[in-house]
Amino acid sequence: MTIAVAAAGISSFALLYAPQPVLPQLAEQYHLDPGGASLAVSVATGALAIAVLPIAALSEVVGRRPVIISSVVASVVFGFLLPLAPSYPALLVLRALQGVAIAGFPGVAAAYLAERLGKAGLAAAVGAMIAGNTVGGMVGRLAAGFTAGPFGYHGALIVVAVIGLVCTVVTVLALPRGEQGTFALTFEDRRRSAVLREQGRAVLAGLGAAVRKPVLLVQYAVALLAMGSFVALYNAAGFRLTGEPLDLSPAIASLVFLAYAMGSVSSATAGKLVGRFGRRGSLAGALLLTIAGAALTLPDSLPLVIAGFVVLTGAFFAAHAVANGWAAAEAPENARGQVGGLYTLSYYLGSSVGGAAGATVYGHAGWTWLIALTACWLALAVAAVVVVVPRSVKASFPTLKVGKEAFTERV
């Protein structure tokens, strides 16, 4: 299961962010500003955000595994079609369709793991899954960045699609068959309209449950604001590194994505952070460290810029792992898919809107103003964690306990 989910994450996130390191080349090819070029990333993540809730609801009926398998297969197909796009608008349409296809994995994977593993091992499993996602994001970006020089962005996208194909084969062969979803029924039952109406009511009830708990609303807000900040910085990174005064080549500039290795390590150790500092302290601390890492990139010094990206990447993925695991653990039993869908919707809505807005701010006002904008977004996320979570946590533990038992329950 670990191998299968990690392979699916590598494929999905390599394909999703493959255009990011070649945004300067796209801007040059199609005479675009940074904001216009960043649409190659934003339309895919935006389509993913729109599709994730319907797909999560579908997984309640047909089961998690079929949705994950369909997702990775379809996203690879679109990956091979992208280089054939005859124009930039056609490329954007294909990217939107690819975003819809990819939505099946991140919107369902956490619920799949929760059903298979229960709460006991969920934090570590989600951390391992996100570690695979970060590896995919890093591999896809590095592969595209290094091959864009000799092969152009068309060849770079083909290379990433081949990587996705290999990982997809691994997922299809290795993913265990799990539970069929909370409301899954036989084919004969699905044909009965009364049963379908009951399923619809159950899914809507689960969606209502997913937005009633304040602690879940905080996780959605963290996903929106933190991911928006993170993608905004990386969308503009290629322009900053290849422009004056740093003036790096595209291949060398793409090495900044090696910072994702730190994200892989930090997300995989999120369970230990939660065990030591609790979810609230771990999440607030990781978000504050993300702000500090972003501030490090302000000077026009390549070592500081690199160090800043390493810090902010590691801190962001630690925050994401804690928030994602927290949402999955707090999800009501009848709303696991809906909670996962809402978290993923927030996450990729942040990626789409925040990424495009950040690139636009960078294009018109420069890197300093981009850092100021993303720092404000992250500070709002910290405020949500600190102000709202204590009230919801207190409500979640009405029985007074002391010692080891109280600490274990709170974690």
Tab-separated table of N, CA and C in Angstrom, residues 225-372:
chain	number	residue	atom	x	y	z
A	225	LEU	N	-4.414	29.199	2.557
A	225	LEU	CA	-3.452	30.289	2.676
A	225	LEU	C	-2.014	29.827	2.519
A	226	ALA	N	-1.680	28.687	3.104
A	226	ALA	CA	-0.297	28.217	3.034
A	226	ALA	C	0.057	27.762	1.621
A	227	MET	N	-0.839	27.019	0.983
A	227	MET	CA	-0.546	26.562	-0.372
A	227	MET	C	-0.508	27.721	-1.351
A	228	GLY	N	-1.387	28.699	-1.167
A	228	GLY	CA	-1.343	29.888	-2.024
A	228	GLY	C	-0.003	30.591	-1.928
A	229	SER	N	0.513	30.719	-0.716
A	229	SER	CA	1.810	31.363	-0.515
A	229	SER	C	2.934	30.551	-1.153
A	230	PHE	N	2.893	29.244	-0.928
A	230	PHE	CA	3.959	28.371	-1.408
A	230	PHE	C	4.054	28.369	-2.933
A	231	VAL	N	2.932	28.208	-3.603
A	231	VAL	CA	2.946	28.159	-5.064
A	231	VAL	C	3.262	29.533	-5.648
A	232	ALA	N	2.813	30.588	-5.012
A	232	ALA	CA	3.148	31.930	-5.486
A	232	ALA	C	4.660	32.130	-5.523
A	233	LEU	N	5.341	31.690	-4.472
A	233	LEU	CA	6.797	31.850	-4.408
A	233	LEU	C	7.502	30.998	-5.463
A	234	TYR	N	7.047	29.771	-5.644
A	234	TYR	CA	7.707	28.908	-6.624
A	234	TYR	C	7.355	29.283	-8.060
A	235	ASN	N	6.156	29.822	-8.307
A	235	ASN	CA	5.830	30.291	-9.655
A	235	ASN	C	6.759	31.427	-10.080
A	236	ALA	N	7.091	32.295	-9.140
A	236	ALA	CA	7.957	33.433	-9.452
A	236	ALA	C	9.438	33.096	-9.349
A	237	ALA	N	9.771	31.950	-8.759
A	237	ALA	CA	11.176	31.620	-8.511
A	237	ALA	C	11.977	31.536	-9.804
A	238	GLY	N	11.394	30.902	-10.841
A	238	GLY	CA	12.127	30.784	-12.093
A	238	GLY	C	12.472	32.131	-12.698
A	239	PHE	N	11.523	33.061	-12.641
A	239	PHE	CA	11.776	34.405	-13.171
A	239	PHE	C	12.831	35.124	-12.332
A	240	ARG	N	12.754	34.970	-11.008
A	240	ARG	CA	13.728	35.636	-10.129
A	240	ARG	C	15.131	35.097	-10.371
A	241	LEU	N	15.273	33.790	-10.496
A	241	LEU	CA	16.596	33.175	-10.604
A	241	LEU	C	17.218	33.353	-11.982
A	242	THR	N	16.382	33.359	-13.033
A	242	THR	CA	16.942	33.512	-14.383
A	242	THR	C	17.070	34.972	-14.796
A	243	GLY	N	16.471	35.892	-14.013
A	243	GLY	CA	16.585	37.312	-14.326
A	243	GLY	C	17.729	37.961	-13.574
A	244	GLU	N	17.921	39.253	-13.812
A	244	GLU	CA	18.972	39.996	-13.109
A	244	GLU	C	18.544	40.241	-11.660
A	245	PRO	N	19.472	40.249	-10.709
A	245	PRO	CA	20.932	40.156	-10.882
A	245	PRO	C	21.483	38.726	-10.774
A	246	LEU	N	20.646	37.730	-10.473
A	246	LEU	CA	21.160	36.370	-10.291
A	246	LEU	C	21.523	35.728	-11.624
A	247	ASP	N	20.668	35.884	-12.651
A	247	ASP	CA	20.990	35.553	-14.048
A	247	ASP	C	21.497	34.115	-14.219
A	248	LEU	N	20.736	33.135	-13.707
A	248	LEU	CA	21.116	31.732	-13.846
A	248	LEU	C	20.507	31.138	-15.111
A	249	SER	N	21.082	30.047	-15.601
A	249	SER	CA	20.495	29.321	-16.726
A	249	SER	C	19.266	28.553	-16.228
A	250	PRO	N	18.327	28.205	-17.146
A	250	PRO	CA	17.135	27.463	-16.699
A	250	PRO	C	17.466	26.162	-15.970
A	251	ALA	N	18.475	25.427	-16.447
A	251	ALA	CA	18.824	24.154	-15.806
A	251	ALA	C	19.342	24.377	-14.394
A	252	ILE	N	20.212	25.374	-14.221
A	252	ILE	CA	20.749	25.655	-12.887
A	252	ILE	C	19.658	26.217	-11.981
A	253	ALA	N	18.794	27.071	-12.539
A	253	ALA	CA	17.708	27.638	-11.738
A	253	ALA	C	16.771	26.547	-11.237
A	254	SER	N	16.572	25.486	-12.028
A	254	SER	CA	15.666	24.415	-11.609
A	254	SER	C	16.192	23.638	-10.410
A	255	LEU	N	17.484	23.811	-10.091
A	255	LEU	CA	18.035	23.128	-8.913
A	255	LEU	C	17.390	23.612	-7.615
A	256	VAL	N	16.712	24.773	-7.672
A	256	VAL	CA	16.024	25.248	-6.472
A	256	VAL	C	14.974	24.230	-6.021
A	257	PHE	N	14.488	23.422	-6.963
A	257	PHE	CA	13.468	22.445	-6.603
A	257	PHE	C	14.035	21.269	-5.820
A	258	LEU	N	15.367	21.205	-5.698
A	258	LEU	CA	15.954	20.217	-4.798
A	258	LEU	C	15.552	20.487	-3.343
A	259	ALA	N	15.096	21.708	-3.088
A	259	ALA	CA	14.595	22.020	-1.749
A	259	ALA	C	13.433	21.113	-1.370
A	260	TYR	N	12.771	20.536	-2.377
A	260	TYR	CA	11.673	19.606	-2.089
A	260	TYR	C	12.145	18.396	-1.296
A	261	ALA	N	13.434	18.074	-1.382
A	261	ALA	CA	13.949	16.965	-0.579
A	261	ALA	C	13.754	17.253	0.902
A	262	MET	N	13.938	18.508	1.302
A	262	MET	CA	13.693	18.878	2.696
A	262	MET	C	12.221	18.734	3.038
A	263	GLY	N	11.349	19.057	2.086
A	263	GLY	CA	9.923	18.873	2.314
A	263	GLY	C	9.555	17.416	2.500
A	264	SER	N	10.215	16.532	1.761
A	264	SER	CA	9.963	15.105	1.908
A	264	SER	C	10.333	14.628	3.302
A	265	VAL	N	11.475	15.100	3.810
A	265	VAL	CA	11.918	14.706	5.149
A	265	VAL	C	10.986	15.260	6.212
A	266	SER	N	10.638	16.531	6.098
A	266	SER	CA	9.832	17.163	7.148
A	266	SER	C	8.416	16.597	7.197
A	267	SER	N	7.822	16.302	6.048
A	267	SER	CA	6.467	15.757	6.063
A	267	SER	C	6.445	14.340	6.618
A	268	ALA	N	7.506	13.572	6.338
A	268	ALA	CA	7.563	12.207	6.841
A	268	ALA	C	7.742	12.161	8.362
A	269	THR	N	8.305	13.212	8.952
A	269	THR	CA	8.514	13.256	10.406
A	269	THR	C	7.429	14.048	11.133
A	270	ALA	N	6.350	14.389	10.413
A	270	ALA	CA	5.294	15.200	11.027
A	270	ALA	C	4.665	14.490	12.219
A	271	GLY	N	4.549	13.171	12.137
A	271	GLY	CA	3.973	12.428	13.247
A	271	GLY	C	4.763	12.606	14.527
A	272	LYS	N	6.091	12.641	14.425
A	272	LYS	CA	6.927	12.848	15.604
A	272	LYS	C	6.757	14.257	16.163
A	273	LEU	N	6.619	15.241	15.274
A	273	LEU	CA	6.397	16.607	15.735
A	273	LEU	C	5.103	16.704	16.534
A	274	VAL	N	4.054	16.072	16.007
A	274	VAL	CA	2.767	16.101	16.698
A	274	VAL	C	2.860	15.407	18.050
A	275	GLY	N	3.582	14.289	18.096
A	275	GLY	CA	3.730	13.571	19.349
A	275	GLY	C	4.445	14.383	20.410
A	276	ARG	N	5.354	15.254	19.991
A	276	ARG	CA	6.132	16.027	20.959
A	276	ARG	C	5.486	17.352	21.313
A	277	PHE	N	4.974	18.063	20.319
A	277	PHE	CA	4.483	19.422	20.555
A	277	PHE	C	2.967	19.550	20.443
A	278	GLY	N	2.284	18.499	20.039
A	278	GLY	CA	0.850	18.600	19.810
A	278	GLY	C	0.563	19.182	18.431
A	279	ARG	N	-0.649	18.990	17.950
A	279	ARG	CA	-0.988	19.467	16.607
A	279	ARG	C	-0.964	20.987	16.518
A	280	ARG	N	-1.533	21.661	17.524
A	280	ARG	CA	-1.613	23.127	17.475
A	280	ARG	C	-0.231	23.755	17.448
A	281	GLY	N	0.652	23.332	18.363
A	281	GLY	CA	1.993	23.903	18.408
A	281	GLY	C	2.797	23.580	17.168
A	282	SER	N	2.680	22.352	16.678
A	282	SER	CA	3.438	21.955	15.490
A	282	SER	C	3.001	22.747	14.262
A	283	LEU	N	1.686	22.926	14.108
A	283	LEU	CA	1.182	23.625	12.932
A	283	LEU	C	1.535	25.108	12.963
A	284	ALA	N	1.307	25.761	14.101
A	284	ALA	CA	1.641	27.190	14.199
A	284	ALA	C	3.136	27.414	14.021
A	285	GLY	N	3.965	26.560	14.637
A	285	GLY	CA	5.414	26.709	14.503
A	285	GLY	C	5.884	26.516	13.079
A	286	ALA	N	5.316	25.527	12.369
A	286	ALA	CA	5.721	25.290	10.980
A	286	ALA	C	5.345	26.464	10.085
A	287	LEU	N	4.188	27.056	10.314
A	287	LEU	CA	3.775	28.209	9.509
A	287	LEU	C	4.672	29.417	9.764
A	288	LEU	N	5.031	29.652	11.017
A	288	LEU	CA	5.941	30.766	11.328
A	288	LEU	C	7.314	30.544	10.707
A	289	LEU	N	7.775	29.302	10.697
A	289	LEU	CA	9.067	29.001	10.081
A	289	LEU	C	8.999	29.200	8.569
A	290	THR	N	7.842	28.952	7.966
A	290	THR	CA	7.679	29.223	6.537
A	290	THR	C	7.847	30.705	6.248
A	291	ILE	N	7.297	31.567	7.103
A	291	ILE	CA	7.476	33.017	6.940
A	291	ILE	C	8.948	33.384	7.044
A	292	ALA	N	9.643	32.797	8.015
A	292	ALA	CA	11.065	33.104	8.185
A	292	ALA	C	11.866	32.681	6.959
A	293	GLY	N	11.549	31.511	6.409
A	293	GLY	CA	12.257	31.055	5.218
A	293	GLY	C	12.027	31.979	4.038
A	294	ALA	N	10.790	32.431	3.865
A	294	ALA	CA	10.501	33.370	2.778
A	294	ALA	C	11.277	34.668	2.950
A	295	ALA	N	11.383	35.155	4.180
A	295	ALA	CA	12.122	36.404	4.434
A	295	ALA	C	13.604	36.256	4.096
A	296	LEU	N	14.142	35.049	4.254
A	296	LEU	CA	15.556	34.823	3.921
A	296	LEU	C	15.861	35.061	2.452
A	297	THR	N	14.859	34.925	1.590
A	297	THR	CA	15.098	35.053	0.150
A	297	THR	C	15.111	36.507	-0.321
A	298	LEU	N	14.897	37.461	0.584
A	298	LEU	CA	14.803	38.863	0.172
A	298	LEU	C	16.107	39.423	-0.410
A	299	PRO	N	17.280	39.210	0.201
A	299	PRO	CA	18.506	39.771	-0.375
A	299	PRO	C	18.848	39.142	-1.731
A	300	ASP	N	19.543	39.890	-2.568
A	300	ASP	CA	19.978	39.380	-3.867
A	300	ASP	C	21.271	38.582	-3.700
A	301	SER	N	21.207	37.590	-2.873
A	301	SER	CA	22.347	36.715	-2.596
A	301	SER	C	21.910	35.281	-2.862
A	302	LEU	N	22.574	34.614	-3.803
A	302	LEU	CA	22.155	33.265	-4.175
A	302	LEU	C	22.181	32.298	-2.997
A	303	PRO	N	23.229	32.293	-2.143
A	303	PRO	CA	23.199	31.371	-0.992
A	303	PRO	C	22.007	31.610	-0.069
A	304	LEU	N	21.665	32.872	0.177
A	304	LEU	CA	20.525	33.156	1.046
A	304	LEU	C	19.204	32.767	0.385
A	305	VAL	N	19.101	32.996	-0.906
A	305	VAL	CA	17.885	32.610	-1.619
A	305	VAL	C	17.684	31.096	-1.543
A	306	ILE	N	18.761	30.352	-1.766
A	306	ILE	CA	18.671	28.891	-1.703
A	306	ILE	C	18.314	28.430	-0.293
A	307	ALA	N	18.994	29.009	0.706
A	307	ALA	CA	18.702	28.647	2.094
A	307	ALA	C	17.251	28.960	2.448
A	308	GLY	N	16.757	30.089	1.972
A	308	GLY	CA	15.380	30.457	2.248
A	308	GLY	C	14.388	29.470	1.667
A	309	PHE	N	14.636	29.036	0.431
A	309	PHE	CA	13.731	28.067	-0.181
A	309	PHE	C	13.793	26.714	0.529
A	310	VAL	N	14.974	26.328	0.993
A	310	VAL	CA	15.078	25.070	1.749
A	310	VAL	C	14.250	25.148	3.027
A	311	VAL	N	14.378	26.255	3.757
A	311	VAL	CA	13.658	26.411	5.021
A	311	VAL	C	12.153	26.483	4.785
A	312	LEU	N	11.723	27.331	3.861
A	312	LEU	CA	10.283	27.515	3.669
A	312	LEU	C	9.638	26.256	3.100
A	313	THR	N	10.369	25.496	2.281
A	313	THR	CA	9.805	24.265	1.723
A	313	THR	C	9.630	23.204	2.802
A	314	GLY	N	10.675	23.005	3.618
A	314	GLY	CA	10.560	22.038	4.696
A	314	GLY	C	9.463	22.399	5.672
A	315	ALA	N	9.379	23.678	6.023
A	315	ALA	CA	8.367	24.114	6.984
A	315	ALA	C	6.966	24.004	6.402
A	316	PHE	N	6.804	24.378	5.133
A	316	PHE	CA	5.474	24.287	4.526
A	316	PHE	C	4.963	22.856	4.504
A	317	PHE	N	5.802	21.910	4.087
A	317	PHE	CA	5.315	20.535	3.990
A	317	PHE	C	5.078	19.915	5.363
A	318	ALA	N	5.822	20.349	6.366
A	318	ALA	CA	5.503	19.911	7.724
A	318	ALA	C	4.121	20.417	8.128
A	319	ALA	N	3.832	21.687	7.835
A	319	ALA	CA	2.518	22.247	8.150
A	319	ALA	C	1.419	21.516	7.393
A	320	HIS	N	1.652	21.242	6.128
A	320	HIS	CA	0.653	20.541	5.311
A	320	HIS	C	0.390	19.139	5.851
A	321	ALA	N	1.445	18.429	6.237
A	321	ALA	CA	1.275	17.075	6.762
A	321	ALA	C	0.478	17.086	8.063
A	322	VAL	N	0.777	18.044	8.940
A	322	VAL	CA	0.054	18.127	10.212
A	322	VAL	C	-1.413	18.481	9.960
A	323	ALA	N	-1.659	19.485	9.120
A	323	ALA	CA	-3.038	19.921	8.862
A	323	ALA	C	-3.847	18.832	8.165
A	324	ASN	N	-3.247	18.175	7.188
A	324	ASN	CA	-3.953	17.119	6.457
A	324	ASN	C	-4.273	15.942	7.372
A	325	GLY	N	-3.291	15.521	8.163
A	325	GLY	CA	-3.533	14.439	9.099
A	325	GLY	C	-4.550	14.812	10.167
A	326	TRP	N	-4.509	16.050	10.625
A	326	TRP	CA	-5.458	16.542	11.625
A	326	TRP	C	-6.881	16.511	11.070
A	327	ALA	N	-7.036	16.974	9.828
A	327	ALA	CA	-8.362	16.953	9.215
A	327	ALA	C	-8.883	15.524	9.070
A	328	ALA	N	-8.018	14.613	8.636
A	328	ALA	CA	-8.447	13.222	8.472
A	328	ALA	C	-8.817	12.592	9.808
A	329	ALA	N	-8.064	12.909	10.866
A	329	ALA	CA	-8.338	12.333	12.181
A	329	ALA	C	-9.619	12.886	12.793
A	330	GLU	N	-9.935	14.158	12.532
A	330	GLU	CA	-11.120	14.785	13.100
A	330	GLU	C	-12.369	14.558	12.254
A	331	ALA	N	-12.212	13.970	11.072
A	331	ALA	CA	-13.354	13.791	10.178
A	331	ALA	C	-14.381	12.841	10.780
A	332	PRO	N	-15.664	13.213	10.792
A	332	PRO	CA	-16.694	12.270	11.225
A	332	PRO	C	-16.693	11.033	10.325
A	333	GLU	N	-17.125	9.920	10.877
A	333	GLU	CA	-17.050	8.657	10.135
A	333	GLU	C	-17.848	8.704	8.846
A	334	ASN	N	-18.953	9.451	8.834
A	334	ASN	CA	-19.777	9.511	7.633
A	334	ASN	C	-19.355	10.629	6.692
A	335	ALA	N	-18.194	11.261	6.961
A	335	ALA	CA	-17.790	12.412	6.149
A	335	ALA	C	-16.305	12.380	5.806
A	336	ARG	N	-15.685	11.217	5.832
A	336	ARG	CA	-14.251	11.171	5.544
A	336	ARG	C	-13.935	11.662	4.134
A	337	GLY	N	-14.702	11.176	3.175
A	337	GLY	CA	-14.462	11.617	1.807
A	337	GLY	C	-14.714	13.102	1.629
A	338	GLN	N	-15.777	13.613	2.259
A	338	GLN	CA	-16.101	15.030	2.129
A	338	GLN	C	-15.054	15.912	2.784
A	339	VAL	N	-14.552	15.499	3.955
A	339	VAL	CA	-13.501	16.273	4.613
A	339	VAL	C	-12.238	16.281	3.758
A	340	GLY	N	-11.865	15.110	3.255
A	340	GLY	CA	-10.702	15.064	2.369
A	340	GLY	C	-10.901	15.913	1.135
A	341	GLY	N	-12.120	15.897	0.593
A	341	GLY	CA	-12.399	16.708	-0.581
A	341	GLY	C	-12.342	18.194	-0.296
A	342	LEU	N	-12.901	18.626	0.849
A	342	LEU	CA	-12.870	20.045	1.186
A	342	LEU	C	-11.453	20.528	1.477
A	343	TYR	N	-10.671	19.686	2.156
A	343	TYR	CA	-9.280	20.062	2.413
A	343	TYR	C	-8.531	20.213	1.092
A	344	THR	N	-8.715	19.255	0.197
A	344	THR	CA	-8.012	19.312	-1.084
A	344	THR	C	-8.520	20.460	-1.943
A	345	LEU	N	-9.833	20.727	-1.895
A	345	LEU	CA	-10.375	21.880	-2.616
A	345	LEU	C	-9.703	23.163	-2.138
A	346	SER	N	-9.613	23.341	-0.826
A	346	SER	CA	-8.983	24.544	-0.275
A	346	SER	C	-7.520	24.630	-0.680
A	347	TYR	N	-6.844	23.492	-0.619
A	347	TYR	CA	-5.420	23.418	-0.922
A	347	TYR	C	-5.144	23.865	-2.356
A	348	TYR	N	-5.915	23.337	-3.295
A	348	TYR	CA	-5.642	23.647	-4.694
A	348	TYR	C	-6.326	24.915	-5.172
A	349	LEU	N	-7.353	25.342	-4.473
A	349	LEU	CA	-7.875	26.684	-4.745
A	349	LEU	C	-6.821	27.718	-4.365
A	350	GLY	N	-6.150	27.471	-3.232
A	350	GLY	CA	-5.038	28.340	-2.859
A	350	GLY	C	-3.934	28.322	-3.886
A	351	SER	N	-3.614	27.120	-4.383
A	351	SER	CA	-2.577	27.000	-5.402
A	351	SER	C	-2.933	27.782	-6.659
A	352	SER	N	-4.195	27.662	-7.092
A	352	SER	CA	-4.615	28.317	-8.329
A	352	SER	C	-4.678	29.831	-8.188
A	353	VAL	N	-5.440	30.295	-7.205
A	353	VAL	CA	-5.634	31.739	-7.042
A	353	VAL	C	-4.372	32.402	-6.498
A	354	GLY	N	-3.794	31.795	-5.448
A	354	GLY	CA	-2.593	32.372	-4.867
A	354	GLY	C	-1.413	32.363	-5.817
A	355	GLY	N	-1.265	31.242	-6.572
A	355	GLY	CA	-0.148	31.166	-7.518
A	355	GLY	C	-0.234	32.220	-8.595
A	356	ALA	N	-1.423	32.410	-9.161
A	356	ALA	CA	-1.592	33.421	-10.206
A	356	ALA	C	-1.453	34.829	-9.648
A	357	ALA	N	-2.059	35.076	-8.478
A	357	ALA	CA	-1.970	36.411	-7.878
A	357	ALA	C	-0.528	36.749	-7.514
A	358	GLY	N	0.189	35.764	-6.962
A	358	GLY	CA	1.576	36.018	-6.592
A	358	GLY	C	2.453	36.319	-7.788
A	359	ALA	N	2.279	35.552	-8.871
A	359	ALA	CA	3.078	35.814	-10.074
A	359	ALA	C	2.762	37.183	-10.649
A	360	THR	N	1.513	37.591	-10.578
A	360	THR	CA	1.130	38.916	-11.073
A	360	THR	C	1.754	40.017	-10.228
A	361	VAL	N	1.712	39.848	-8.909
A	361	VAL	CA	2.343	40.835	-8.023
A	361	VAL	C	3.834	40.913	-8.308
A	362	TYR	N	4.478	39.766	-8.476
A	362	TYR	CA	5.911	39.780	-8.774
A	362	TYR	C	6.179	40.511	-10.090
A	363	GLY	N	5.370	40.230	-11.126
A	363	GLY	CA	5.593	40.862	-12.424
A	363	GLY	C	5.451	42.372	-12.384
A	364	HIS	N	4.588	42.887	-11.505
A	364	HIS	CA	4.339	44.328	-11.478
A	364	HIS	C	5.088	45.062	-10.369
A	365	ALA	N	5.389	44.364	-9.253
A	365	ALA	CA	5.956	45.066	-8.100
A	365	ALA	C	7.267	44.490	-7.607
A	366	GLY	N	7.624	43.270	-8.026
A	366	GLY	CA	8.901	42.713	-7.635
A	366	GLY	C	8.821	41.737	-6.478
A	367	TRP	N	9.970	41.161	-6.149
A	367	TRP	CA	10.049	40.077	-5.171
A	367	TRP	C	9.712	40.533	-3.750
A	368	THR	N	10.120	41.727	-3.365
A	368	THR	CA	9.875	42.202	-2.004
A	368	THR	C	8.391	42.258	-1.700
A	369	TRP	N	7.604	42.754	-2.627
A	369	TRP	CA	6.164	42.840	-2.410
A	369	TRP	C	5.517	41.461	-2.418
A	370	LEU	N	6.080	40.549	-3.191
A	370	LEU	CA	5.568	39.178	-3.165
A	370	LEU	C	5.796	38.550	-1.799
A	371	ILE	N	6.974	38.759	-1.209
A	371	ILE	CA	7.252	38.227	0.129
A	371	ILE	C	6.308	38.848	1.154
A	372	ALA	N	6.056	40.145	1.037
A	372	ALA	CA	5.142	40.807	1.974
A	372	ALA	C	3.737	40.215	1.874
